[in-house]
Amino acid sequence: MKKQIQIFDTTLRDGEQAPGFSMNKAEKLQLALQLEKLGVDVIEAGFPICSNDDFEAVKQIARHVTNSSIAGLCRASQKDIDRTWEAVKEARKPRIHTFIATSDIHMEHKLGKTRAEVLEHAKAAVSYAKDRCADVEFSAEDASRSDPDFLCEVFETVIEAGATVVNVPDTVGYGLPWEFGELIKFLKENVSNIEKAGLSVHCHDDLGMAVANSLAAVMNGADQVECTINGIGERAGNASLEEVVMAMKTRFKAFSHETGVISEELFPTSRMLSEITGIDVQPNKAIVGDNAFAHEAGIHQDGVLKNPLNYEIMEPQKVGVPENRIVLGKHSGRNALNNHLKRLGFQFTQKELDVVYKGFSRLTDTKKTITDNDLIYLSTNGVTEIGARFAHESIQNYLNK
Ligand code: KIV
Ligand code: ZN
């Protein structure tokens, strides 16, 4: 059955925690307003107990954002919850997001608590948060390495205590799509009161599977996906929002689910984040990388020029990229070169084009990036040997040699 998957953006919290990605208060507000424009359902604005700056940033975002819910993260303790509530309470749609670890590894080696103690903490935290805020999300940290039966018990307890969303983090990026999908299915079938809460997932990318795991979860009943712009986040990052959204949109028939994201805002949002943090995405990054809609191979260029559908599964404009790019380089063919030359105002006969192409091919042996100026130069002057150009010689003179 078709449903709208909730997109929970944690760029300003999990993303900002990553080395090199810190943002100041004004930058966080700027990005939050863009995330709202993008149409995300929930913006996790920060971890208010962490610092005064984080607290102030969350508070400011809560005051200015109206359409998206504003979540603040806190550990399962009253002090943390109070601070978070103070930060988000002015939001039109505030959410308290509290968490505690549920895996044996974390409970024993990090918290030094028994299962019963963790269960008690989770219940108390959610009840305390619920007395303040109607919308309470509970995360079972390291859920993917937790005992599934214990996870069911924890989720049943916190839903009973008032949690509106229960979240299954693959905290250490250990999950595999089929296993993680199975876990979601298991929880859907075995948490007796699951219909009273939304089921969320939060995947990290340590094995490069955060997006695949999130999508497997969607296929198995998850209602919310937590993700970040450009996939930034702790260590190898979180599931990339743009990839999750565009997978569901481009392959709608495979998922039958949609999101409320305005996909045309994906590229502008990605670029805004890069500008704010000073960290570019890698050129081959899906959806928003410089090369995502660039074609250099001759056969591909020829195919795209005949019909973009030959080599593009989505229109660049659908994700906010103005147009595809035919990159001229050593793999380019005559058709792409001619097309580019026409845009620069040159009309050549086949014979003339052969000559320009010969010069162009030689130039690409020595020069990686061919600019418009190079092409103008080649077209109006002439090339006789690698890199050697004879100024003031018209191409006609060159042809007559
Ligand atoms: O990765 C994680 O487990 C988290 C939780 C706090 C949601 O970021
Ligand atoms: Zn995380």
Short mmCIF file of C-alpha atoms and ligand atoms in Angstrom, two decimals:
data_model
loop_
_atom_site.label_atom_id
_atom_site.label_comp_id
_atom_site.label_asym_id
_atom_site.label_seq_id
_atom_site.Cartn_x
_atom_site.Cartn_y
_atom_site.Cartn_z
CA MET A 1 0.00 0.00 0.00
CA LYS A 2 1.27 3.47 -0.95
CA LYS A 3 2.39 5.64 1.95
CA GLN A 4 4.46 8.75 2.53
CA ILE A 5 7.80 7.93 4.12
CA GLN A 6 8.81 10.53 6.68
CA ILE A 7 12.18 12.12 6.00
CA PHE A 8 14.03 12.98 9.21
CA ASP A 9 17.07 15.09 8.45
CA THR A 10 19.91 14.94 10.95
CA THR A 11 22.50 17.00 9.03
CA LEU A 12 22.55 19.56 11.83
CA ARG A 13 23.07 16.94 14.55
CA ASP A 14 24.69 13.66 13.40
CA GLY A 15 26.15 15.44 10.34
CA GLU A 16 27.53 18.33 12.30
CA GLN A 17 29.17 15.91 14.78
CA ALA A 18 31.55 14.73 12.04
CA PRO A 19 35.08 16.18 12.02
CA GLY A 20 35.33 19.32 9.91
CA PHE A 21 31.59 19.91 9.60
CA SER A 22 30.89 22.24 12.50
CA MET A 23 28.65 25.22 11.79
CA ASN A 24 27.91 28.38 13.70
CA LYS A 25 24.46 29.48 14.82
CA ALA A 26 23.73 31.67 11.79
CA GLU A 27 24.87 28.94 9.39
CA LYS A 28 22.70 26.37 11.14
CA LEU A 29 19.65 28.59 10.81
CA GLN A 30 20.40 29.22 7.13
CA LEU A 31 20.61 25.49 6.48
CA ALA A 32 17.53 24.71 8.58
CA LEU A 33 15.47 27.16 6.53
CA GLN A 34 16.72 25.50 3.35
CA LEU A 35 15.84 22.06 4.77
CA GLU A 36 12.34 23.34 5.41
CA LYS A 37 12.17 24.55 1.79
CA LEU A 38 13.37 21.11 0.73
CA GLY A 39 10.30 19.69 2.44
CA VAL A 40 11.81 17.40 5.06
CA ASP A 41 9.33 16.28 7.71
CA VAL A 42 11.66 16.52 10.70
CA ILE A 43 14.80 18.58 11.24
CA GLU A 44 17.00 17.31 14.06
CA ALA A 45 18.50 20.66 14.93
CA GLY A 46 21.12 19.58 17.46
CA PHE A 47 22.04 18.03 20.81
CA PRO A 48 21.18 20.90 23.20
CA ILE A 49 22.95 19.56 26.33
CA CYS A 50 26.27 19.41 24.44
CA SER A 51 27.03 23.13 24.48
CA ASN A 52 25.44 26.53 24.92
CA ASP A 53 26.00 27.22 21.24
CA ASP A 54 24.12 24.07 20.27
CA PHE A 55 21.33 24.94 22.68
CA GLU A 56 21.00 28.47 21.26
CA ALA A 57 21.11 27.19 17.68
CA VAL A 58 18.31 24.70 18.32
CA LYS A 59 16.26 27.36 20.08
CA GLN A 60 16.64 29.79 17.21
CA ILE A 61 15.72 27.15 14.62
CA ALA A 62 12.67 26.19 16.70
CA ARG A 63 11.50 29.82 16.59
CA HIS A 64 11.95 30.28 12.84
CA VAL A 65 10.97 26.99 11.19
CA THR A 66 7.24 26.45 10.87
CA ASN A 67 6.55 23.54 8.53
CA SER A 68 8.98 20.84 9.68
CA SER A 69 9.01 19.31 13.16
CA ILE A 70 12.05 20.36 15.18
CA ALA A 71 13.75 17.59 17.14
CA GLY A 72 16.44 17.90 19.76
CA LEU A 73 18.50 14.90 20.86
CA CYS A 74 19.06 13.91 24.49
CA ARG A 75 20.27 10.95 26.49
CA ALA A 76 17.74 9.13 28.63
CA SER A 77 18.15 11.37 31.68
CA GLN A 78 15.95 14.10 33.16
CA LYS A 79 18.68 16.75 32.97
CA ASP A 80 19.20 16.11 29.23
CA ILE A 81 15.48 16.00 28.55
CA ASP A 82 14.89 19.30 30.40
CA ARG A 83 17.58 21.03 28.37
CA THR A 84 16.22 19.68 25.10
CA TRP A 85 12.66 20.63 25.93
CA GLU A 86 13.83 24.15 26.81
CA ALA A 87 15.46 24.37 23.35
CA VAL A 88 12.60 22.98 21.23
CA LYS A 89 9.50 24.03 23.12
CA GLU A 90 8.86 27.18 21.06
CA ALA A 91 8.71 25.18 17.83
CA ARG A 92 5.35 24.86 16.15
CA LYS A 93 5.98 21.11 16.05
CA PRO A 94 8.53 20.18 18.74
CA ARG A 95 9.93 16.67 19.19
CA ILE A 96 12.08 15.28 22.00
CA HIS A 97 14.38 12.52 20.74
CA THR A 98 15.81 10.45 23.57
CA PHE A 99 18.06 7.41 23.33
CA ILE A 100 19.83 4.67 25.26
CA ALA A 101 21.90 1.73 24.01
CA THR A 102 20.30 -1.71 23.93
CA SER A 103 23.06 -4.00 22.61
CA ASP A 104 24.84 -6.28 25.08
CA ILE A 105 28.17 -4.79 23.99
CA HIS A 106 27.09 -1.22 24.77
CA MET A 107 25.14 -2.09 27.93
CA GLU A 108 28.06 -4.02 29.40
CA HIS A 109 31.09 -2.05 28.18
CA LYS A 110 29.73 1.46 27.85
CA LEU A 111 26.82 1.88 30.24
CA GLY A 112 27.66 -0.78 32.83
CA LYS A 113 23.95 -1.54 33.12
CA THR A 114 21.85 -4.69 33.02
CA ARG A 115 18.99 -5.19 30.55
CA ALA A 116 16.48 -4.54 33.33
CA GLU A 117 18.16 -1.25 34.23
CA VAL A 118 18.23 -0.09 30.62
CA LEU A 119 14.57 -0.99 30.22
CA GLU A 120 13.73 1.02 33.32
CA HIS A 121 15.75 4.04 32.12
CA ALA A 122 14.13 3.97 28.69
CA LYS A 123 10.63 3.82 30.19
CA ALA A 124 11.33 6.60 32.72
CA ALA A 125 12.90 8.85 30.07
CA VAL A 126 10.02 8.49 27.64
CA SER A 127 7.40 9.08 30.37
CA TYR A 128 9.27 12.16 31.57
CA ALA A 129 9.60 13.52 28.04
CA LYS A 130 5.96 12.75 27.26
CA ASP A 131 4.82 14.86 30.23
CA ARG A 132 6.41 17.81 28.43
CA CYS A 133 6.11 17.12 24.72
CA ALA A 134 3.43 15.28 22.75
CA ASP A 135 5.90 14.03 20.15
CA VAL A 136 8.60 11.78 21.64
CA GLU A 137 11.01 9.65 19.63
CA PHE A 138 12.94 6.85 21.31
CA SER A 139 16.13 5.41 19.79
CA ALA A 140 17.61 2.06 20.79
CA GLU A 141 21.25 2.84 20.14
CA ASP A 142 23.16 -0.01 18.44
CA ALA A 143 19.82 -1.68 17.68
CA SER A 144 21.21 -3.71 14.78
CA ARG A 145 23.56 -5.52 17.21
CA SER A 146 20.91 -5.87 19.93
CA ASP A 147 19.02 -9.04 20.79
CA PRO A 148 15.82 -8.70 18.67
CA ASP A 149 13.64 -10.11 21.48
CA PHE A 150 15.02 -7.58 23.94
CA LEU A 151 14.49 -4.85 21.34
CA CYS A 152 10.82 -5.87 21.10
CA GLU A 153 10.48 -5.64 24.87
CA VAL A 154 12.09 -2.19 24.95
CA PHE A 155 9.95 -0.86 22.11
CA GLU A 156 6.72 -2.24 23.63
CA THR A 157 7.60 -0.58 26.93
CA VAL A 158 8.45 2.84 25.48
CA ILE A 159 5.40 2.87 23.21
CA GLU A 160 3.31 2.09 26.26
CA ALA A 161 5.03 5.03 27.99
CA GLY A 162 4.05 7.36 25.13
CA ALA A 163 6.72 7.18 22.40
CA THR A 164 5.29 8.31 19.07
CA VAL A 165 8.28 7.05 17.05
CA VAL A 166 10.67 4.18 17.79
CA ASN A 167 13.98 4.28 15.95
CA VAL A 168 16.26 1.41 14.92
CA PRO A 169 19.78 2.77 14.49
CA ASP A 170 22.46 0.78 12.73
CA THR A 171 24.84 2.84 14.84
CA VAL A 172 28.07 1.22 13.67
CA GLY A 173 27.06 0.59 10.05
CA TYR A 174 27.25 -3.17 10.54
CA GLY A 175 23.97 -4.17 8.93
CA LEU A 176 23.45 -5.86 5.58
CA PRO A 177 20.36 -4.95 3.55
CA TRP A 178 18.64 -8.34 3.74
CA GLU A 179 19.42 -8.75 7.46
CA PHE A 180 18.39 -5.23 8.34
CA GLY A 181 15.19 -5.59 6.31
CA GLU A 182 14.44 -8.83 8.19
CA LEU A 183 14.95 -7.06 11.53
CA ILE A 184 12.43 -4.38 10.57
CA LYS A 185 9.94 -7.03 9.48
CA PHE A 186 10.49 -8.90 12.74
CA LEU A 187 9.83 -5.77 14.79
CA LYS A 188 6.73 -4.95 12.76
CA GLU A 189 5.40 -8.44 13.44
CA ASN A 190 6.48 -8.87 17.05
CA VAL A 191 6.16 -5.53 18.84
CA SER A 192 2.57 -5.96 19.96
CA ASN A 193 1.67 -2.24 20.03
CA ILE A 194 3.75 -1.12 17.01
CA GLU A 195 0.69 0.32 15.25
CA LYS A 196 0.64 3.07 17.92
CA ALA A 197 4.05 4.43 16.83
CA GLY A 198 6.02 5.15 13.71
CA LEU A 199 8.95 2.84 12.99
CA SER A 200 12.12 4.67 12.02
CA VAL A 201 15.60 3.69 10.83
CA HIS A 202 18.94 5.47 11.16
CA CYS A 203 21.79 3.88 9.21
CA HIS A 204 25.50 4.61 9.19
CA ASP A 205 27.73 3.99 6.21
CA ASP A 206 30.75 2.13 7.59
CA LEU A 207 30.33 -0.64 5.01
CA GLY A 208 28.91 1.70 2.37
CA MET A 209 25.42 0.29 2.90
CA ALA A 210 23.54 3.02 4.73
CA VAL A 211 21.27 3.84 1.79
CA ALA A 212 20.71 0.18 0.82
CA ASN A 213 19.90 -0.69 4.46
CA SER A 214 17.48 2.25 4.75
CA LEU A 215 15.70 1.22 1.55
CA ALA A 216 15.53 -2.42 2.64
CA ALA A 217 13.90 -1.14 5.84
CA VAL A 218 11.35 0.86 3.82
CA MET A 219 10.51 -2.28 1.83
CA ASN A 220 9.88 -4.07 5.12
CA GLY A 221 7.62 -1.53 6.76
CA ALA A 222 9.72 1.35 8.09
CA ASP A 223 7.79 4.64 8.21
CA GLN A 224 10.65 7.09 8.69
CA VAL A 225 14.21 7.32 7.35
CA GLU A 226 16.86 9.35 9.15
CA CYS A 227 19.46 10.73 6.79
CA THR A 228 21.73 13.68 6.02
CA ILE A 229 22.51 15.97 3.11
CA ASN A 230 25.56 14.70 1.19
CA GLY A 231 25.55 11.69 3.55
CA ILE A 232 27.66 13.50 6.15
CA GLY A 233 27.79 12.13 9.69
CA GLU A 234 29.85 10.26 12.25
CA ARG A 235 32.80 8.32 10.73
CA ALA A 236 31.77 7.21 7.22
CA GLY A 237 28.55 9.20 7.50
CA ASN A 238 24.81 8.57 7.49
CA ALA A 239 22.46 7.51 4.73
CA SER A 240 22.48 10.21 2.08
CA LEU A 241 19.13 11.99 1.95
CA GLU A 242 19.34 12.75 -1.75
CA GLU A 243 20.06 9.11 -2.61
CA VAL A 244 17.25 7.73 -0.44
CA VAL A 245 14.74 10.22 -1.86
CA MET A 246 15.74 9.83 -5.50
CA ALA A 247 15.84 6.02 -5.29
CA MET A 248 12.21 6.07 -4.15
CA LYS A 249 11.23 8.66 -6.74
CA THR A 250 13.10 7.22 -9.73
CA ARG A 251 12.07 3.63 -8.93
CA PHE A 252 8.61 4.49 -7.64
CA LYS A 253 7.09 1.30 -9.01
CA ALA A 254 9.57 -0.79 -7.04
CA PHE A 255 8.78 0.97 -3.75
CA SER A 256 5.21 2.31 -4.17
CA HIS A 257 6.09 4.88 -1.50
CA GLU A 258 6.85 8.55 -1.81
CA THR A 259 8.34 11.35 0.27
CA GLY A 260 7.35 14.98 0.69
CA VAL A 261 10.77 16.17 -0.48
CA ILE A 262 10.84 18.74 -3.28
CA SER A 263 13.55 17.07 -5.31
CA GLU A 264 14.42 20.25 -7.27
CA GLU A 265 15.85 21.63 -4.00
CA LEU A 266 18.31 18.74 -3.52
CA PHE A 267 21.21 20.21 -5.46
CA PRO A 268 20.85 23.75 -4.03
CA THR A 269 20.75 22.27 -0.51
CA SER A 270 23.81 20.12 -1.15
CA ARG A 271 25.72 23.13 -2.50
CA MET A 272 24.66 25.30 0.43
CA LEU A 273 26.04 22.72 2.86
CA SER A 274 29.33 22.53 0.95
CA GLU A 275 29.63 26.30 0.89
CA ILE A 276 28.93 26.61 4.61
CA THR A 277 31.33 23.86 5.67
CA GLY A 278 33.94 24.39 2.95
CA ILE A 279 33.85 20.65 2.18
CA ASP A 280 32.92 19.64 -1.36
CA VAL A 281 31.26 16.35 -2.21
CA GLN A 282 33.35 13.94 -4.26
CA PRO A 283 32.81 14.47 -8.03
CA ASN A 284 31.29 11.01 -8.51
CA LYS A 285 28.77 11.37 -5.64
CA ALA A 286 25.36 10.10 -6.75
CA ILE A 287 22.72 12.77 -7.46
CA VAL A 288 24.70 15.86 -6.41
CA GLY A 289 28.33 15.24 -7.45
CA ASP A 290 29.88 17.32 -10.24
CA ASN A 291 30.00 14.27 -12.50
CA ALA A 292 26.53 12.90 -11.68
CA PHE A 293 25.18 14.28 -14.96
CA ALA A 294 28.45 14.70 -16.87
CA HIS A 295 29.38 12.55 -19.87
CA GLU A 296 32.84 12.19 -21.34
CA ALA A 297 32.99 8.86 -23.12
CA GLY A 298 32.39 9.34 -26.86
CA ILE A 299 29.73 6.64 -27.14
CA HIS A 300 27.88 8.04 -24.13
CA GLN A 301 28.09 11.61 -25.39
CA ASP A 302 26.73 10.57 -28.76
CA GLY A 303 23.92 8.62 -27.06
CA VAL A 304 22.99 11.49 -24.72
CA LEU A 305 22.97 14.00 -27.54
CA LYS A 306 20.60 11.76 -29.49
CA ASN A 307 18.39 11.25 -26.43
CA PRO A 308 19.37 11.79 -22.77
CA LEU A 309 17.32 8.71 -21.82
CA ASN A 310 20.09 6.60 -23.36
CA TYR A 311 22.38 7.28 -20.41
CA GLU A 312 20.38 9.25 -17.83
CA ILE A 313 17.86 7.64 -15.49
CA MET A 314 16.61 10.97 -14.17
CA GLU A 315 16.51 14.48 -15.57
CA PRO A 316 19.16 16.71 -13.98
CA GLN A 317 16.53 19.46 -13.55
CA LYS A 318 14.48 17.10 -11.32
CA VAL A 319 17.21 17.33 -8.67
CA GLY A 320 17.93 21.00 -9.28
CA VAL A 321 20.97 20.59 -11.56
CA PRO A 322 20.45 23.12 -14.41
CA GLU A 323 21.54 20.76 -17.23
CA ASN A 324 23.69 17.77 -18.05
CA ARG A 325 27.29 18.41 -19.00
CA ILE A 326 29.10 17.05 -21.99
CA VAL A 327 32.71 17.12 -20.86
CA LEU A 328 35.18 17.33 -23.70
CA GLY A 329 38.25 15.21 -23.10
CA LYS A 330 40.28 12.42 -24.61
CA HIS A 331 37.27 10.08 -24.75
CA SER A 332 35.02 12.47 -26.63
CA GLY A 333 33.87 11.86 -30.19
CA ARG A 334 33.29 14.10 -33.22
CA ASN A 335 29.58 14.47 -32.58
CA ALA A 336 30.08 15.89 -29.07
CA LEU A 337 32.84 18.18 -30.30
CA ASN A 338 30.73 19.45 -33.18
CA ASN A 339 27.80 20.02 -30.86
CA HIS A 340 29.93 22.07 -28.53
CA LEU A 341 31.45 24.04 -31.39
CA LYS A 342 27.98 24.88 -32.67
CA ARG A 343 27.08 26.29 -29.27
CA LEU A 344 30.19 28.45 -29.51
CA GLY A 345 28.98 29.72 -32.89
CA PHE A 346 31.10 27.62 -35.29
CA GLN A 347 29.67 25.83 -38.32
CA PHE A 348 32.10 23.42 -39.98
CA THR A 349 31.93 21.14 -42.99
CA GLN A 350 32.75 17.51 -42.32
CA LYS A 351 36.24 18.04 -43.74
CA GLU A 352 36.89 21.08 -41.55
CA LEU A 353 35.58 19.26 -38.54
CA ASP A 354 38.01 16.39 -39.22
CA VAL A 355 40.88 18.83 -38.99
CA VAL A 356 39.63 20.49 -35.82
CA TYR A 357 38.99 17.06 -34.31
CA LYS A 358 42.55 15.99 -35.12
CA GLY A 359 43.91 19.05 -33.34
CA PHE A 360 41.50 18.50 -30.49
CA SER A 361 42.61 14.87 -30.06
CA ARG A 362 46.24 15.92 -29.92
CA LEU A 363 45.46 18.57 -27.39
CA THR A 364 43.65 16.09 -25.13
CA ASP A 365 46.82 13.98 -25.00
CA THR A 366 48.57 16.78 -23.17
CA LYS A 367 45.76 18.73 -21.56
CA LYS A 368 43.22 17.22 -19.15
CA THR A 369 40.58 19.92 -19.25
CA ILE A 370 39.59 21.41 -22.57
CA THR A 371 38.09 24.86 -22.15
CA ASP A 372 35.93 26.92 -24.48
CA ASN A 373 38.93 29.15 -25.08
CA ASP A 374 40.97 26.15 -26.27
CA LEU A 375 38.18 25.25 -28.68
CA ILE A 376 37.90 28.79 -30.00
CA TYR A 377 41.64 28.84 -30.45
CA LEU A 378 41.65 25.49 -32.21
CA SER A 379 38.80 26.50 -34.45
CA THR A 380 40.21 29.83 -35.50
CA ASN A 381 43.90 29.01 -35.66
CA GLY A 382 45.03 25.51 -36.36
CA VAL A 383 47.22 22.92 -34.83
CA THR A 384 50.03 21.06 -36.47
CA GLU A 385 51.64 19.13 -33.68
CA ILE A 386 51.06 18.31 -30.05
CA GLY A 387 50.53 21.53 -28.21
CA ALA A 388 52.03 23.67 -30.98
CA ARG A 389 49.61 26.31 -32.12
CA PHE A 390 50.15 28.82 -34.89
CA ALA A 391 48.43 32.03 -34.06
CA HIS A 392 46.95 34.17 -36.82
CA GLU A 393 46.61 31.24 -39.19
CA SER A 394 43.04 30.65 -40.19
CA ILE A 395 41.76 27.14 -40.25
CA GLN A 396 41.40 27.52 -44.02
CA ASN A 397 45.13 28.21 -44.29
CA TYR A 398 45.77 25.16 -42.24
CA LEU A 399 43.55 23.11 -44.51
CA ASN A 400 45.43 24.31 -47.56
CA LYS A 401 48.81 23.17 -46.27
O1 KIV B 1 23.85 6.42 15.38
C1 KIV B 1 23.08 6.47 16.36
O2 KIV B 1 22.82 5.48 17.04
C2 KIV B 1 22.51 7.76 16.69
C3 KIV B 1 21.39 7.76 17.68
C4 KIV B 1 21.63 8.73 18.77
C5 KIV B 1 20.10 7.98 16.99
O3 KIV B 1 22.89 8.77 16.13
ZN ZN B 2 23.90 8.25 14.22
#
